[in-house]
Coordinates of C-alpha atoms in Angstrom, one line a residue:
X86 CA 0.0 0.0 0.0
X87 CA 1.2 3.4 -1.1
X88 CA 1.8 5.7 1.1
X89 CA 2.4 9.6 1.7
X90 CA 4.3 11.8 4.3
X91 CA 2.5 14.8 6.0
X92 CA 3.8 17.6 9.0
X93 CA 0.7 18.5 11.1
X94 CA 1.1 21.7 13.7
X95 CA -1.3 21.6 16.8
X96 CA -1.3 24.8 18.6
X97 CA -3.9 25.8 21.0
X98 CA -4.5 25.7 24.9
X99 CA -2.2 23.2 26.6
X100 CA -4.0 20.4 28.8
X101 CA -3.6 16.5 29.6
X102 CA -4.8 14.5 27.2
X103 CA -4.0 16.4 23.9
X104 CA -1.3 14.4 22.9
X105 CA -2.3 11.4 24.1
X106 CA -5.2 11.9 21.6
X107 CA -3.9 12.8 18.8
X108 CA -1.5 9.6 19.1
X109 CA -4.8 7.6 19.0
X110 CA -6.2 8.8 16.3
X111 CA -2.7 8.5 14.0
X112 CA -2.5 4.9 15.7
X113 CA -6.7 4.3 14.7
X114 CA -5.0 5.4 11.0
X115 CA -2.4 2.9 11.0
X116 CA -0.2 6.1 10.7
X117 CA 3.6 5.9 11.6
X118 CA 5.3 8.7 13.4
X119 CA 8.8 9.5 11.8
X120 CA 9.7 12.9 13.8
X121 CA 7.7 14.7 16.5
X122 CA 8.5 18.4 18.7
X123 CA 6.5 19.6 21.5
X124 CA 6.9 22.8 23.4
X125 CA 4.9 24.3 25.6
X126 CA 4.9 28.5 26.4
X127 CA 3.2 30.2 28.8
X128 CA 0.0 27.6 28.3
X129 CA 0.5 27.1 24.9
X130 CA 1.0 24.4 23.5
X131 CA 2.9 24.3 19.8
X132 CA 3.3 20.7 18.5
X133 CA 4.6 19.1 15.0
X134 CA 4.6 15.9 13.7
X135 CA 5.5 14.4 10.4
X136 CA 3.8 11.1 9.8
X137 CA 3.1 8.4 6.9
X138 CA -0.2 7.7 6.7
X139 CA -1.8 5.1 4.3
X140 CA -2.7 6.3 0.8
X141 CA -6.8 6.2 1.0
X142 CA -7.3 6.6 4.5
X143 CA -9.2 9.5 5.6
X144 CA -6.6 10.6 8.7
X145 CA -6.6 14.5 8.1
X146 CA -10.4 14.8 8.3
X147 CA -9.8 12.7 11.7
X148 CA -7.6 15.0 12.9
X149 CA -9.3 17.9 12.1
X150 CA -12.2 16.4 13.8
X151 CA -10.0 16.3 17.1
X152 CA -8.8 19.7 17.0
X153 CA -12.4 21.3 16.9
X154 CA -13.4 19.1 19.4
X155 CA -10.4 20.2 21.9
X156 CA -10.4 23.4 20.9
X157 CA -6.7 23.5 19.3
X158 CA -6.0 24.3 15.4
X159 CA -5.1 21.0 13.2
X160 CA -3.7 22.3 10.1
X161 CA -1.3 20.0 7.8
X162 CA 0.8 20.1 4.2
X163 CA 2.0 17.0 2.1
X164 CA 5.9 16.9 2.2
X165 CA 8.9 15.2 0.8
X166 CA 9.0 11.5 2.4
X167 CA 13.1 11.6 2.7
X168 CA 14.5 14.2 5.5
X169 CA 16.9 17.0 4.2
X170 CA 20.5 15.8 4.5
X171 CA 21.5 18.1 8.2
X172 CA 25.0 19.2 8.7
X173 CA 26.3 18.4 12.0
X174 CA 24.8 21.0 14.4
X175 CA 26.2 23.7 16.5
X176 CA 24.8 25.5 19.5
X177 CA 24.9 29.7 20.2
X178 CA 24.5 30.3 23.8
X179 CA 23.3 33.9 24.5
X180 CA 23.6 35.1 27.7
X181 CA 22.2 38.8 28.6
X182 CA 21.2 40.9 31.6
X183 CA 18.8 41.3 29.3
X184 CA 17.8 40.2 26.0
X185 CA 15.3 42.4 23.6
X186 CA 14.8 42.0 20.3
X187 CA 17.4 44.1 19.0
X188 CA 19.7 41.5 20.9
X189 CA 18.3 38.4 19.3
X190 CA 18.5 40.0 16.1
X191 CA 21.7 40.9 16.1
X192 CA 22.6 37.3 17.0
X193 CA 20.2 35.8 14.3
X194 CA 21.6 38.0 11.7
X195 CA 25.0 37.1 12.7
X196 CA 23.9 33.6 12.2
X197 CA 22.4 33.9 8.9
X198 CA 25.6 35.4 7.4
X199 CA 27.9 33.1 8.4
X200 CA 25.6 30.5 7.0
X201 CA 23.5 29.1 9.2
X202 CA 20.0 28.1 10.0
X203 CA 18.3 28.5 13.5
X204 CA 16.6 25.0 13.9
X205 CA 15.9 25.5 17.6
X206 CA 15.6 28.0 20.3
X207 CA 15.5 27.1 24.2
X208 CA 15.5 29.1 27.1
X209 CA 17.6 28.3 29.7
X210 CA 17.5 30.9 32.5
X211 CA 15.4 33.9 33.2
X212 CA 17.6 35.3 36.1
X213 CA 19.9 36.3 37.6
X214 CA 20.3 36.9 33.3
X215 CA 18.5 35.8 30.8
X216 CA 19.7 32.8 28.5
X217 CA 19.1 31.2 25.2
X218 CA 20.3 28.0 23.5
X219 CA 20.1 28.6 19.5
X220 CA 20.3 25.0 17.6
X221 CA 21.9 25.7 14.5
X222 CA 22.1 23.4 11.2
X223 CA 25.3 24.3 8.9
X224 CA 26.9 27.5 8.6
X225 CA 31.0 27.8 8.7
X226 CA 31.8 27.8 12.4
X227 CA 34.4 29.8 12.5
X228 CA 32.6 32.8 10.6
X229 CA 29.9 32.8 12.9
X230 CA 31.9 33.2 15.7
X231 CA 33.7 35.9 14.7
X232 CA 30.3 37.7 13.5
X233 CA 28.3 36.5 16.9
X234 CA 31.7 38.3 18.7
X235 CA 31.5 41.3 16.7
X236 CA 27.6 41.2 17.7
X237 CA 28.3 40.6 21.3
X238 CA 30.7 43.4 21.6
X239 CA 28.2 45.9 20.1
X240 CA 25.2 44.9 22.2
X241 CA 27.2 43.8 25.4
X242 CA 26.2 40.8 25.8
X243 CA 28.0 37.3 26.1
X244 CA 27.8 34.5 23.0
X245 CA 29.3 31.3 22.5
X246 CA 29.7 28.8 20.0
X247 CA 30.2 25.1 20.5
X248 CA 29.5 21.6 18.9
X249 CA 26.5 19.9 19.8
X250 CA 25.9 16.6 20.8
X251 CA 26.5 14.7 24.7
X252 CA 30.1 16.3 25.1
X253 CA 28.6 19.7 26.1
X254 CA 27.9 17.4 29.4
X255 CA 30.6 15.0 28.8
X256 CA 33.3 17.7 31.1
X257 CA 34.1 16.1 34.6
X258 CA 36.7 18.2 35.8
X259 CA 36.2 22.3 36.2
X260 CA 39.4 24.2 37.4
X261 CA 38.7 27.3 38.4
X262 CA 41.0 30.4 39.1
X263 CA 40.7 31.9 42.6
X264 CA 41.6 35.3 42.9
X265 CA 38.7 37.7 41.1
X266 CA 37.2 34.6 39.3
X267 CA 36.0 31.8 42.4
X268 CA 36.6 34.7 44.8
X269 CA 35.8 38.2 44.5
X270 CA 39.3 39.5 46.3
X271 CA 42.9 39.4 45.3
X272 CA 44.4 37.6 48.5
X273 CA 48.1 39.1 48.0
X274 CA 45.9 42.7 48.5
X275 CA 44.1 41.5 51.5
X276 CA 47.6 40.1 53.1
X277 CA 48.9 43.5 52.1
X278 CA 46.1 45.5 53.8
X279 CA 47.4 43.4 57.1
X280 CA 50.9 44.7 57.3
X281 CA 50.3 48.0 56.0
X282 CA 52.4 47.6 52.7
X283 CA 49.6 47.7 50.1
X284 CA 51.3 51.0 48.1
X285 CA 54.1 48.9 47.8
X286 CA 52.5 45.8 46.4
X287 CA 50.3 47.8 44.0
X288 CA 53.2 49.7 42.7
X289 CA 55.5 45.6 42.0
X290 CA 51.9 44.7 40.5
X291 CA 51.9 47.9 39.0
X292 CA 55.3 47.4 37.3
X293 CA 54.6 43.6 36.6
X294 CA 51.6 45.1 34.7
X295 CA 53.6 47.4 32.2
X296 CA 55.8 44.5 31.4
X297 CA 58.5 45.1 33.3
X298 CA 58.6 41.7 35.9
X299 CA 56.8 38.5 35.1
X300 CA 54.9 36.2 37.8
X301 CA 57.1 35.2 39.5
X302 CA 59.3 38.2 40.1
X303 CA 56.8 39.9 40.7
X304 CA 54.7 37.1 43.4
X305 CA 58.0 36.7 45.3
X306 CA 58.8 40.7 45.2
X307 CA 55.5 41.2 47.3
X308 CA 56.0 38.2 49.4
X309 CA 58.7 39.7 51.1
X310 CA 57.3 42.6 51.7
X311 CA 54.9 40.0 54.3
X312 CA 57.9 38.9 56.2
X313 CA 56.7 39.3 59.5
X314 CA 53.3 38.8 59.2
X315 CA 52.6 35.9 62.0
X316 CA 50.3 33.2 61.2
X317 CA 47.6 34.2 63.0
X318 CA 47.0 37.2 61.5
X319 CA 47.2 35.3 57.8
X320 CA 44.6 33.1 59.2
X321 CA 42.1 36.1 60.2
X322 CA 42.4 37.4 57.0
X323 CA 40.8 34.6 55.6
X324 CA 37.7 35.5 57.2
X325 CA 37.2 38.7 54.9
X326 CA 37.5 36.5 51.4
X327 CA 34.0 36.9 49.4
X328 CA 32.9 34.3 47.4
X329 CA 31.8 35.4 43.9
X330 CA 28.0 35.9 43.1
X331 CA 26.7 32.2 42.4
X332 CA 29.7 30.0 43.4
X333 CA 27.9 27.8 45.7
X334 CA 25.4 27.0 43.4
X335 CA 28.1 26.2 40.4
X336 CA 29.9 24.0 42.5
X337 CA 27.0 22.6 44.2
X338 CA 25.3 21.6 40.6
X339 CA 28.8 20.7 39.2
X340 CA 28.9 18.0 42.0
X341 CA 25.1 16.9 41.3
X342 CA 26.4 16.2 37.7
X343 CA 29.0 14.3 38.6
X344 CA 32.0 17.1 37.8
X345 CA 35.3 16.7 40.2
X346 CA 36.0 20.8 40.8
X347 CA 39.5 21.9 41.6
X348 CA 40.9 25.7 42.2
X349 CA 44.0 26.0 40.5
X350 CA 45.6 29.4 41.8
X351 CA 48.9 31.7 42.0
X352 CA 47.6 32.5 45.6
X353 CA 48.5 30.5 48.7
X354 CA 47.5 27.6 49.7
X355 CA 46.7 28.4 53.8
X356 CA 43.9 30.2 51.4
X357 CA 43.0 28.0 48.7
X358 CA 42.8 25.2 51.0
X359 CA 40.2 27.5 53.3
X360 CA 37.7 28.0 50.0
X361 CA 38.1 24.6 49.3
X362 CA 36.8 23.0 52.7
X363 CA 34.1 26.1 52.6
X364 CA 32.9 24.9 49.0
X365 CA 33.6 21.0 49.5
X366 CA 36.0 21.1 46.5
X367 CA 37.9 17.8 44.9
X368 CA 41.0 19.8 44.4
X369 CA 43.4 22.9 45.6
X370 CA 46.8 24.0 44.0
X371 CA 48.9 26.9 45.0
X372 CA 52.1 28.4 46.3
X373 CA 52.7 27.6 49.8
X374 CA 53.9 30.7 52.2
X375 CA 57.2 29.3 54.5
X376 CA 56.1 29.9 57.9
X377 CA 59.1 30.0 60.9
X378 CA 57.6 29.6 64.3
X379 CA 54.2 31.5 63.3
X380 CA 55.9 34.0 61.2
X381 CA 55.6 34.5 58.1
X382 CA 59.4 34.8 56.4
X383 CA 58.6 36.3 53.3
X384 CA 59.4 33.0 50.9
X385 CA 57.8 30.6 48.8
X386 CA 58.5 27.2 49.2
X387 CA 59.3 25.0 45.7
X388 CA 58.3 26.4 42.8
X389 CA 56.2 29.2 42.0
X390 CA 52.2 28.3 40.6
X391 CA 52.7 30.6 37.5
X392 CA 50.8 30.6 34.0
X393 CA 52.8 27.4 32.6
X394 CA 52.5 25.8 35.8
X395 CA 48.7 26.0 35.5
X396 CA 48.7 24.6 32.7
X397 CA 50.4 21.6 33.9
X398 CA 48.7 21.0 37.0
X399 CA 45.4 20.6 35.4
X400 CA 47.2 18.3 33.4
X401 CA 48.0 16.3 36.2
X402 CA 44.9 16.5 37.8
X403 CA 43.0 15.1 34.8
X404 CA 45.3 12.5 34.4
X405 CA 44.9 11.5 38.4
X406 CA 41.3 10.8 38.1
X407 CA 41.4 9.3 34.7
X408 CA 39.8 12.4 32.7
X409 CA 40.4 12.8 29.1
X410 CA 41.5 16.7 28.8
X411 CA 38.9 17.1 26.0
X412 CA 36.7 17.2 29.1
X413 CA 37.8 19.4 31.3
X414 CA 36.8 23.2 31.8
X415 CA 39.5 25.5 32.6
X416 CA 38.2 29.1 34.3
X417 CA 39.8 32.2 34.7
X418 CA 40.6 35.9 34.7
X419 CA 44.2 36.7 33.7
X420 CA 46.9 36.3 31.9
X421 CA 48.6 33.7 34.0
X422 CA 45.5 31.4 33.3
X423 CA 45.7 31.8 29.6
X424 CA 47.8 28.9 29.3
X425 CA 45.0 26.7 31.4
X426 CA 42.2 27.7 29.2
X427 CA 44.0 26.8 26.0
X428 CA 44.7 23.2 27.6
X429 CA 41.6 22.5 28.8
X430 CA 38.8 21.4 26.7
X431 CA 37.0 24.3 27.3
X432 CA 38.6 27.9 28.1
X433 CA 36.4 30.1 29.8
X434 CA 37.3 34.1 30.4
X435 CA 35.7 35.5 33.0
X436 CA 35.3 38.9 33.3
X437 CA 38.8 38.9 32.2
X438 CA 41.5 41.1 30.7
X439 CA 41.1 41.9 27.1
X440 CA 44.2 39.8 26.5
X441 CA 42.4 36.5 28.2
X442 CA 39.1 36.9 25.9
X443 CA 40.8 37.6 23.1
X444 CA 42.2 33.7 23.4
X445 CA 39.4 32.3 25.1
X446 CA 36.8 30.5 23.4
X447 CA 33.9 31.8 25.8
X448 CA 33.7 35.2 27.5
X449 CA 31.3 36.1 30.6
X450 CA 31.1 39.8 31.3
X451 CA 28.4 39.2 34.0
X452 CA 29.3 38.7 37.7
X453 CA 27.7 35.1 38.3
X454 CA 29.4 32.0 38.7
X455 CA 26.6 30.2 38.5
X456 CA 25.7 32.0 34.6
X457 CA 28.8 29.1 33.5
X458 CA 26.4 26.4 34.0
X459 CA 24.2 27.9 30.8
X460 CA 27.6 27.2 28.7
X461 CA 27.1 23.5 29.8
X462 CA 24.1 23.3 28.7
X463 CA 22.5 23.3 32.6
X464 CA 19.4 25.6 32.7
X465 CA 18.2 27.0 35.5
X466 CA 15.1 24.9 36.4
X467 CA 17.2 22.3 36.5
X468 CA 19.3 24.2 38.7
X469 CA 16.3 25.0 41.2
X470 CA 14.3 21.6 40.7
X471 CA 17.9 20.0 42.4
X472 CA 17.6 22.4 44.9
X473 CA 13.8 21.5 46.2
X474 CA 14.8 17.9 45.6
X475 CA 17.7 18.4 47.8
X476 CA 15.8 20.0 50.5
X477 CA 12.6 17.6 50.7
X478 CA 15.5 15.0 50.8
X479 CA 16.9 17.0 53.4
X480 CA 13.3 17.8 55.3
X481 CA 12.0 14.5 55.2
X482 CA 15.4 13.0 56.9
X483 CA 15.4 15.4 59.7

């Protein structure tokens, strides 16, 4: 029996039963389903399906007989039985304090000319921004990106571009920078602030700045300005670190997924190791300050955490727990963490130096942690729906 494809669009009131329906009728029909989208806004309900039904057979009428007596339009076209060959698909992210329509256009557009089609669009958070997930088909990547950057830059807001499929989940191992990025302070300030030397440290971070000492000049230049500093007084410094905006909720979700998390810093560890027992992390590299009978004598001990040591130490720890670097997510802010984006699989800036988001391959100029997780692919019900699972859990236990 001959047979002939059709796409039917339902759109009308959402309520149970409406797809459950309409699969009865197409089953009554001897119809088979080859591809079928649902979505669902603010009550409305916006379904396609493209079926085969059996040459003869009265299945549109059927339909149309459902729709009137649900109250939701049934309206339908004949189309080509073989699917359209799909290049492999990419996905924008667009993330935005806000996002008008000027701001999707300017994204769409950017799209269109470097070749692509929009197949999908999902919304993935509505605060503390507002974020999108474009599903493109085609287009040359690497045109798109540097239109979608152009784009971003005019509109400030933040876009990405990545391959779709399971490895946008696939990352198990985030390494974040501390200082500015996982933290809102720089600690080396804080420590200066303590011992009344922080003119002199800004003016070696000043100098380190125009070029004139690198990282590790500079880091053990403005340790010894600390000599003296006894361990007690390092310690009570560490209750004035802020966490950055939404880093208990990254790290929290990152563990729900099943990510190992690890800070990676040019800091010191008597702080690093203070964040990590605060946000239960899996991992904590940094300089360690040589302490003399409670004093602090002004040295490092071993070798100095600077931008190619980064690097390597992500390294290490991917190849500790058995992780692939193609799945790890490197974080930061500066130029000593460019080398740690470009090894990991995923280099995020954030709010960086202009030199680190020129190299990076996504840039966040909001001051969220959590916002990272809509670059995975996370959205924020998910985000909150693991929360109120947690605390039920949590509720009914106590």
């Amino acid at each position: 029996m001959s047979r002939e494809t059709v796409l039917v669009r339902v759109s009308g009131p959402d309520r149970p039963g409406i797809t459950a329906g309409l699969m009865a009728v197409l089953a009554e029909a001897d119809a088979s389903v080859q591809d079928v989208e649902q979505v669902v806004v603010r009550q409305r309900l916006t379904l396609g399906l493209v079926v085969e039904v059996p040459a003869g057979r009265d299945v549109l009428k059927e339909l149309l007989l459902f729709g009137w007596e649900h109250d939701v339009a049934v309206d339908f076209e004949v189309v080509e039985p073989d699917p359209v060959d799909r290049a492999p698909a990419s996905v924008v992210t667009v993330v935005g304090r806000e996002l008008t329509p000027r701001h999707l256009a300017a994204v769409a557009s950017a799209i269109a000319d470097g070749g692509g089609n929009i197949d999908r669009i999902v919304r993935l958070s509505r605060y503390p921004v507002v974020s999108y997930d474009l599903e493109v088909l085609g287009g040359d990547v690497d045109r798109m990106r540097a239109l979608l950057v152009e784009a971003a830059g005019a509109h400030r807001i933040d876009v990405a571009v990545q391959r779709a499929g399971l490895h946008r989940r696939a990352q198990r191992l985030v390494v974040l920078d501390m200082d500015s990025t996982l933290i809102q302070d720089e600690v080396i300030d804080l420590l200066a602030e303590e011992c009344d030397c922080l003119d002199e440290v800004s003016a070696i971070t000043a100098r380190t700045m125009e070029g004139e000492l690198d990282f590790e000049q500079s880091l053990r230049a403005r340790t010894a300005l600390l000599a003296g500093l006894t361990e007690e007084r390092v310690r009570s410094v560490r209750g004035r670190i802020r966490l950055t905006p939404g880093a208990r909720t990254f790290v929290r979700t990152l563990h729900r997924l099943g990510y190992q998390v690890g800070v990676i810093s040019g800091g010191f560890t008597i702080f690093t190791d203070h964040v990590a027992e605060l946000l239960h992390l899996d991992h904590a590299r940094a300089n360690e300050l040589e302490i003399v009978d409670g004093v602090l004598t002004g040295e490092i001990l071993g070798d100095v955490v600077d931008r190619t040591a980064k690097a390597t130490l992500l390294r290490n720890i991917a190849d500790g727990e058995g992780i692939p670097l193609e799945q790890t997510v490197a974080i930061g802010d500066g130029a000593n963490d460019i080398d740690m984006l470009a090894t990991a699989g995923l280099g995020i800036a954030f709010n960086a130096k202009p030199v680190v988001r020129d190299v990076a391959e996504v840039s966040v100029s909001v001051p969220y942690l959590d916002v990272i997780l809509s670059f995975l692919g996370v959205s924020r019900e998910e985000v909150e729906d693991a929360d109120r699972a947690d605390a039920e859990a949590h509720s009914s236990s106590g």
